[in-house]
Amino acid sequence: MVGFPGPRVDADFAALMKDGIFGAILFKRNVGSAPETAQLCRDIKTRADRPFILSVDQEGGRVARLRGTPFTTLPPLRELGQGGDETLARRAGLLLAHELRAVGFDWDFAPVLDVDTNPANPVIGDRSFSREAEAVARLGVALARGLEAGGVASCGKHFPGHGDTTTDSHHTLPRLAHDLERLRRVELVPFQAFAQAGLASLMTAHVLFEALEPGLPATMSRRVLHGVLREELGFDGVLVSDDLEMKAIADHYSVEEAAVQGTLAGVDLFLVCHSAPVQRRAIEALVKAVESGRVPRERIAEAHRRLAKLEARFAHPAEDRLATLGDSAHRALAEGLASHFTGRDPTERLA
């Protein structure tokens, strides 16, 4: 799954689509007004002429690619989680799904399942529901169920937990020294709940966990992804990597090594979000690894099975649903959420 530079399909992205990439992720650089974004999504899906998944990071708070009228300005998950209200979280998921479907998205990389245990964390903070693992688990599952009830795949992130780091994996490779008992008591609790709920997908963290595998970030560790997530927690949904161009990976490993090692570890789909040459290198490395026998074809078939299941449920055609933004269902969802934020003008939070 790739990113591309601007508000139109360029030649590199078109060639990758033709070669069979699974889908694309859109960022602020790609989206404009609601009609412009909807047109871009329709253009991509029409050009693909096959099921083609479009994804986005739309969490609420500071991580929201779609902003301004007619999109709802949701508060950060921390604020959403203060009352511990699962009905509210599910309604937020339904609202997100309604708006994302309206402009053509199929997959939302939300909710954040990291537990906010470190006030000095530069990247998670108010993106987390709570400092309590059980609250994150309950509310994260509720929001994800709302998304999926609305026809958009959810993605809990960042496994096995980015909440207690003091550095940002966009810029460096974080390391956590917690023992396994602590991880099971705190960091892993929301991911276990997500697995048990049978939700669509999880995203890996580019973080070193010394108690699990001190020499490799979780994205590349079979002990973490297969041993803990698949075998211990029982998760059988899609496992997608965080962006392989983030410096936590790119400053320490080649994209070729990250893609091959990540596949062996259990990643089903890789995000490579910026550079077409780097995207090509990742693809070619996987092709060569399969042809040489380093990556068993059974591992590829396993990933395809999971991706096909997600695609069958959530890949929507190039349809015109823009008129649903502002319809009665949309207004009811937004107004229902606004009523929970007492003591404030709802338009400040929920426009």
Short mmCIF file of C-alpha atoms in Angstrom, two decimals:
data_model
loop_
_atom_site.label_atom_id
_atom_site.label_comp_id
_atom_site.label_asym_id
_atom_site.label_seq_id
_atom_site.Cartn_x
_atom_site.Cartn_y
_atom_site.Cartn_z
CA MET A 1 0.00 0.00 0.00
CA VAL A 2 1.57 3.24 -1.17
CA GLY A 3 1.33 6.99 -0.84
CA PHE A 4 1.75 9.40 -3.74
CA PRO A 5 2.72 13.08 -3.98
CA GLY A 6 -0.31 15.24 -4.70
CA PRO A 7 -4.01 15.65 -5.50
CA ARG A 8 -3.88 13.67 -8.77
CA VAL A 9 -2.76 10.24 -9.94
CA ASP A 10 0.80 10.64 -11.21
CA ALA A 11 2.68 8.32 -13.58
CA ASP A 12 4.53 6.41 -10.84
CA PHE A 13 1.36 5.73 -8.86
CA ALA A 14 -0.52 4.72 -12.02
CA ALA A 15 2.22 2.23 -12.91
CA LEU A 16 2.16 0.72 -9.42
CA MET A 17 -1.62 0.38 -9.62
CA LYS A 18 -1.26 -1.43 -12.93
CA ASP A 19 1.31 -3.77 -11.40
CA GLY A 20 -1.12 -4.83 -8.68
CA ILE A 21 -0.57 -2.95 -5.43
CA PHE A 22 -3.34 -3.58 -2.87
CA GLY A 23 -4.29 0.04 -2.28
CA ALA A 24 -3.22 3.55 -1.36
CA ILE A 25 -3.04 5.79 1.70
CA LEU A 26 -3.98 9.45 1.36
CA PHE A 27 -2.43 12.27 3.40
CA LYS A 28 -3.01 16.00 3.78
CA ARG A 29 -0.99 16.52 0.59
CA ASN A 30 -3.60 14.54 -1.37
CA VAL A 31 -6.92 15.82 -0.02
CA GLY A 32 -8.74 19.09 -0.62
CA SER A 33 -12.40 19.96 -0.21
CA ALA A 34 -14.91 17.14 0.22
CA PRO A 35 -15.89 17.22 -3.51
CA GLU A 36 -12.22 17.27 -4.56
CA THR A 37 -11.35 14.36 -2.28
CA ALA A 38 -14.38 12.36 -3.43
CA GLN A 39 -13.43 12.96 -7.07
CA LEU A 40 -9.85 11.81 -6.46
CA CYS A 41 -11.06 8.64 -4.74
CA ARG A 42 -13.47 7.92 -7.61
CA ASP A 43 -10.72 8.54 -10.17
CA ILE A 44 -8.37 6.11 -8.41
CA LYS A 45 -10.96 3.36 -8.09
CA THR A 46 -12.18 3.79 -11.66
CA ARG A 47 -8.64 3.68 -12.98
CA ALA A 48 -7.86 0.55 -10.96
CA ASP A 49 -10.80 -1.31 -12.53
CA ARG A 50 -10.73 -3.83 -9.64
CA PRO A 51 -11.33 -3.72 -5.91
CA PHE A 52 -8.85 -1.14 -4.62
CA ILE A 53 -8.64 -0.17 -0.96
CA LEU A 54 -8.21 3.50 -0.03
CA SER A 55 -7.04 4.29 3.49
CA VAL A 56 -6.46 7.34 5.67
CA ASP A 57 -5.46 8.36 9.21
CA GLN A 58 -8.65 9.88 10.64
CA GLU A 59 -8.45 9.54 14.42
CA GLY A 60 -9.86 12.83 15.66
CA GLY A 61 -7.92 15.57 17.43
CA ARG A 62 -4.58 16.46 15.86
CA VAL A 63 -4.48 13.42 13.55
CA ALA A 64 -7.25 14.05 11.03
CA ARG A 65 -6.55 14.41 7.32
CA LEU A 66 -10.11 15.48 6.45
CA ARG A 67 -10.89 18.85 8.00
CA GLY A 68 -13.35 21.68 7.64
CA THR A 69 -17.01 21.72 6.66
CA PRO A 70 -18.73 19.32 6.10
CA PHE A 71 -16.42 17.04 8.12
CA THR A 72 -16.95 16.82 11.87
CA THR A 73 -14.17 18.14 14.08
CA LEU A 74 -13.83 15.34 16.61
CA PRO A 75 -11.94 15.90 19.86
CA PRO A 76 -8.78 13.89 20.66
CA LEU A 77 -9.39 10.35 21.86
CA ARG A 78 -8.27 11.38 25.36
CA GLU A 79 -11.21 13.77 25.58
CA LEU A 80 -13.56 11.26 23.99
CA GLY A 81 -12.48 8.70 26.57
CA GLN A 82 -12.79 10.81 29.72
CA GLY A 83 -16.26 9.56 30.59
CA GLY A 84 -15.49 5.94 29.78
CA ASP A 85 -18.62 5.82 27.62
CA GLU A 86 -18.53 2.93 25.14
CA THR A 87 -21.74 4.10 23.44
CA LEU A 88 -20.10 7.46 22.77
CA ALA A 89 -16.99 5.78 21.34
CA ARG A 90 -19.08 3.54 19.09
CA ARG A 91 -21.07 6.55 17.88
CA ALA A 92 -17.79 8.34 17.07
CA GLY A 93 -16.76 5.31 15.01
CA LEU A 94 -20.07 5.34 13.14
CA LEU A 95 -19.68 9.05 12.42
CA LEU A 96 -16.14 8.57 11.15
CA ALA A 97 -17.33 5.73 8.91
CA HIS A 98 -20.21 7.79 7.53
CA GLU A 99 -17.88 10.64 6.55
CA LEU A 100 -15.12 8.42 5.19
CA ARG A 101 -17.52 6.35 3.07
CA ALA A 102 -19.06 9.55 1.71
CA VAL A 103 -15.80 10.56 0.01
CA GLY A 104 -14.60 7.08 -0.95
CA PHE A 105 -12.44 5.62 1.83
CA ASP A 106 -12.57 1.97 2.88
CA TRP A 107 -10.07 1.72 5.75
CA ASP A 108 -9.32 4.03 8.68
CA PHE A 109 -6.03 3.63 10.54
CA ALA A 110 -7.76 4.14 13.88
CA PRO A 111 -8.22 3.75 16.79
CA VAL A 112 -4.99 4.26 18.73
CA LEU A 113 -4.68 1.40 21.25
CA ASP A 114 -1.52 2.69 22.92
CA VAL A 115 -1.89 3.28 26.66
CA ASP A 116 -0.96 6.85 27.67
CA THR A 117 1.38 5.95 30.53
CA ASN A 118 4.18 8.41 29.79
CA PRO A 119 3.49 12.18 30.00
CA ALA A 120 6.76 12.80 28.13
CA ASN A 121 5.67 10.78 25.08
CA PRO A 122 6.08 13.12 22.07
CA VAL A 123 3.90 11.21 19.59
CA ILE A 124 0.97 9.53 21.41
CA GLY A 125 -0.27 11.65 24.35
CA ASP A 126 -3.85 12.78 23.75
CA ARG A 127 -4.19 10.38 20.82
CA SER A 128 -4.75 7.67 23.46
CA PHE A 129 -8.10 7.13 25.18
CA SER A 130 -6.66 6.75 28.66
CA ARG A 131 -3.79 6.02 31.03
CA GLU A 132 -5.67 2.86 32.03
CA ALA A 133 -5.20 -0.21 29.85
CA GLU A 134 -8.70 -1.59 30.44
CA ALA A 135 -10.31 1.71 29.45
CA VAL A 136 -8.27 1.84 26.24
CA ALA A 137 -9.33 -1.73 25.49
CA ARG A 138 -13.05 -1.11 26.03
CA LEU A 139 -13.22 2.20 24.20
CA GLY A 140 -10.92 1.15 21.37
CA VAL A 141 -13.02 -1.92 20.63
CA ALA A 142 -16.21 0.17 20.80
CA LEU A 143 -14.94 2.80 18.34
CA ALA A 144 -13.65 0.09 15.99
CA ARG A 145 -17.00 -1.69 16.08
CA GLY A 146 -18.68 1.58 15.13
CA LEU A 147 -16.34 2.05 12.19
CA GLU A 148 -16.92 -1.47 10.93
CA ALA A 149 -20.69 -1.29 11.43
CA GLY A 150 -20.51 1.76 9.15
CA GLY A 151 -18.65 -0.17 6.45
CA VAL A 152 -15.08 1.02 7.09
CA ALA A 153 -12.30 -1.29 8.27
CA SER A 154 -10.69 -0.35 11.57
CA CYS A 155 -7.00 -0.62 12.41
CA GLY A 156 -5.77 -0.62 16.00
CA LYS A 157 -2.29 0.80 16.45
CA HIS A 158 0.61 0.51 17.29
CA PHE A 159 1.29 -3.11 18.28
CA PRO A 160 2.62 -4.04 20.80
CA GLY A 161 2.44 -0.52 22.27
CA HIS A 162 3.97 2.92 21.65
CA GLY A 163 2.47 4.66 24.67
CA ASP A 164 5.43 4.61 27.06
CA THR A 165 8.20 5.71 24.71
CA THR A 166 10.03 9.02 25.10
CA THR A 167 10.92 9.29 21.41
CA ASP A 168 8.95 9.35 18.16
CA SER A 169 9.46 6.52 15.66
CA HIS A 170 8.99 9.00 12.82
CA HIS A 171 12.41 10.37 13.78
CA THR A 172 14.30 7.68 15.74
CA LEU A 173 14.04 4.05 16.87
CA PRO A 174 12.39 3.96 20.32
CA ARG A 175 13.30 1.26 22.85
CA LEU A 176 11.21 -0.11 25.73
CA ALA A 177 12.83 -2.06 28.56
CA HIS A 178 9.65 -3.32 30.27
CA ASP A 179 9.58 -7.00 31.20
CA LEU A 180 7.01 -9.35 29.72
CA GLU A 181 4.84 -9.31 32.84
CA ARG A 182 4.44 -5.52 32.57
CA LEU A 183 3.70 -5.74 28.84
CA ARG A 184 0.96 -8.30 29.45
CA ARG A 185 -0.49 -6.21 32.27
CA VAL A 186 -0.51 -2.89 30.38
CA GLU A 187 0.58 -2.57 26.75
CA LEU A 188 -0.91 -5.82 25.43
CA VAL A 189 -4.33 -5.52 27.11
CA PRO A 190 -6.03 -3.41 24.38
CA PHE A 191 -4.56 -5.54 21.60
CA GLN A 192 -5.79 -8.73 23.25
CA ALA A 193 -9.29 -7.23 23.45
CA PHE A 194 -9.09 -6.22 19.78
CA ALA A 195 -8.04 -9.75 18.81
CA GLN A 196 -10.84 -11.33 20.83
CA ALA A 197 -13.38 -8.98 19.23
CA GLY A 198 -12.40 -10.24 15.75
CA LEU A 199 -11.77 -6.76 14.33
CA ALA A 200 -10.26 -6.13 10.93
CA SER A 201 -6.64 -5.10 11.36
CA LEU A 202 -3.74 -3.98 13.50
CA MET A 203 -0.67 -1.85 12.73
CA THR A 204 2.84 -2.62 13.93
CA ALA A 205 5.08 -0.31 15.95
CA HIS A 206 8.66 0.46 14.89
CA VAL A 207 9.78 0.01 18.52
CA LEU A 208 12.39 -2.26 20.13
CA PHE A 209 10.95 -4.32 23.00
CA GLU A 210 13.86 -5.67 24.98
CA ALA A 211 11.83 -8.35 26.76
CA LEU A 212 10.64 -9.80 23.45
CA GLU A 213 13.41 -9.27 20.90
CA PRO A 214 16.03 -6.64 21.75
CA GLY A 215 17.74 -6.76 18.36
CA LEU A 216 14.78 -6.00 16.07
CA PRO A 217 11.89 -3.53 15.99
CA ALA A 218 8.49 -5.16 16.41
CA THR A 219 7.69 -4.70 12.69
CA MET A 220 10.52 -7.12 11.83
CA SER A 221 10.29 -9.52 14.77
CA ARG A 222 8.67 -12.93 14.34
CA ARG A 223 8.84 -13.43 18.09
CA VAL A 224 6.67 -10.33 18.56
CA LEU A 225 4.28 -10.61 15.61
CA HIS A 226 3.86 -14.35 15.22
CA GLY A 227 4.72 -15.50 18.72
CA VAL A 228 2.86 -12.90 20.77
CA LEU A 229 0.19 -11.49 18.44
CA ARG A 230 -0.79 -14.56 16.42
CA GLU A 231 -0.11 -17.42 18.84
CA GLU A 232 -0.56 -15.89 22.30
CA LEU A 233 -3.29 -13.31 21.57
CA GLY A 234 -4.94 -15.24 18.73
CA PHE A 235 -5.23 -12.35 16.25
CA ASP A 236 -6.05 -13.51 12.69
CA GLY A 237 -6.89 -10.20 11.02
CA VAL A 238 -4.69 -8.21 8.67
CA LEU A 239 -1.39 -7.01 10.12
CA VAL A 240 -0.14 -3.87 8.38
CA SER A 241 3.22 -2.21 8.98
CA ASP A 242 3.65 1.39 9.91
CA ASP A 243 5.41 3.32 7.12
CA LEU A 244 8.73 1.71 6.20
CA GLU A 245 10.11 5.14 5.32
CA MET A 246 9.92 6.35 8.92
CA LYS A 247 13.39 6.94 10.34
CA ALA A 248 12.99 4.23 13.00
CA ILE A 249 13.34 1.80 10.10
CA ALA A 250 15.01 3.81 7.32
CA ASP A 251 17.97 4.96 9.44
CA HIS A 252 18.79 1.42 10.56
CA TYR A 253 17.66 -1.00 7.85
CA SER A 254 17.27 -1.00 4.08
CA VAL A 255 13.70 -1.10 2.84
CA GLU A 256 14.55 -4.44 1.23
CA GLU A 257 15.61 -5.97 4.54
CA ALA A 258 12.63 -4.48 6.36
CA ALA A 259 10.12 -5.81 3.82
CA VAL A 260 11.56 -9.32 3.68
CA GLN A 261 12.16 -9.64 7.42
CA GLY A 262 8.74 -8.12 8.13
CA THR A 263 7.06 -10.64 5.84
CA LEU A 264 8.80 -13.51 7.60
CA ALA A 265 7.78 -12.01 10.94
CA GLY A 266 4.10 -11.94 9.97
CA VAL A 267 3.28 -8.60 8.33
CA ASP A 268 0.58 -9.04 5.66
CA LEU A 269 0.76 -5.60 4.05
CA PHE A 270 3.43 -2.88 3.99
CA LEU A 271 2.93 0.86 3.99
CA VAL A 272 5.54 2.70 1.92
CA CYS A 273 4.18 6.21 1.90
CA HIS A 274 6.41 8.62 0.00
CA SER A 275 8.99 7.62 -2.60
CA ALA A 276 8.15 5.65 -5.73
CA PRO A 277 11.73 4.29 -6.07
CA VAL A 278 11.61 3.03 -2.48
CA GLN A 279 8.21 1.46 -3.13
CA ARG A 280 9.65 -0.32 -6.17
CA ARG A 281 12.63 -1.55 -4.17
CA ALA A 282 10.38 -3.06 -1.52
CA ILE A 283 8.29 -4.87 -4.15
CA GLU A 284 11.30 -6.21 -6.01
CA ALA A 285 12.91 -7.42 -2.79
CA LEU A 286 9.82 -9.44 -1.93
CA VAL A 287 9.60 -10.90 -5.43
CA LYS A 288 13.24 -12.02 -5.28
CA ALA A 289 12.82 -13.39 -1.75
CA VAL A 290 9.90 -15.56 -2.86
CA GLU A 291 11.63 -16.69 -6.04
CA SER A 292 14.76 -17.65 -4.09
CA GLY A 293 12.77 -19.54 -1.47
CA ARG A 294 13.76 -17.27 1.41
CA VAL A 295 10.10 -16.30 1.86
CA PRO A 296 7.88 -19.39 1.58
CA ARG A 297 4.97 -19.11 -0.84
CA GLU A 298 2.75 -20.32 1.99
CA ARG A 299 3.54 -17.11 3.90
CA ILE A 300 2.40 -15.06 0.88
CA ALA A 301 -0.75 -17.16 0.52
CA GLU A 302 -1.53 -16.61 4.21
CA ALA A 303 -1.23 -12.84 3.77
CA HIS A 304 -3.38 -12.96 0.62
CA ARG A 305 -6.08 -14.88 2.49
CA ARG A 306 -6.32 -12.18 5.14
CA LEU A 307 -6.21 -9.33 2.63
CA ALA A 308 -8.87 -10.98 0.47
CA LYS A 309 -11.16 -11.23 3.49
CA LEU A 310 -10.71 -7.52 4.30
CA GLU A 311 -11.18 -6.59 0.65
CA ALA A 312 -14.36 -8.64 0.30
CA ARG A 313 -15.95 -6.89 3.25
CA PHE A 314 -14.70 -3.32 2.94
CA ALA A 315 -13.58 -2.52 -0.64
CA HIS A 316 -16.34 -0.26 -2.01
CA PRO A 317 -16.82 0.65 -5.67
CA ALA A 318 -16.27 4.10 -7.15
CA GLU A 319 -19.65 5.39 -6.01
CA ASP A 320 -21.01 8.91 -5.55
CA ARG A 321 -22.03 9.21 -1.88
CA LEU A 322 -21.09 12.83 -1.31
CA ALA A 323 -24.72 13.85 -0.75
CA THR A 324 -24.78 11.78 2.47
CA LEU A 325 -22.61 14.44 4.12
CA GLY A 326 -25.24 16.60 5.77
CA ASP A 327 -28.13 14.15 5.42
CA SER A 328 -30.35 13.25 8.36
CA ALA A 329 -28.24 10.26 9.43
CA HIS A 330 -25.08 12.38 9.41
CA ARG A 331 -26.70 15.18 11.40
CA ALA A 332 -28.12 12.74 13.95
CA LEU A 333 -24.70 11.18 14.54
CA ALA A 334 -22.97 14.55 14.93
CA GLU A 335 -25.68 16.00 17.17
CA GLY A 336 -25.73 12.86 19.31
CA LEU A 337 -22.00 13.20 19.91
CA ALA A 338 -22.24 16.93 20.60
CA SER A 339 -24.81 16.36 23.35
CA HIS A 340 -22.17 14.48 25.38
CA PHE A 341 -19.81 17.46 25.57
CA THR A 342 -21.75 19.43 28.14
CA GLY A 343 -20.61 22.88 29.23
CA ARG A 344 -19.17 23.70 25.81
CA ASP A 345 -20.50 25.11 22.63
CA PRO A 346 -20.74 21.89 20.56
CA THR A 347 -19.74 23.75 17.40
CA GLU A 348 -16.30 24.30 18.90
CA ARG A 349 -15.69 20.57 18.93
CA LEU A 350 -18.28 19.11 16.60
CA ALA A 351 -18.80 21.42 13.67
#
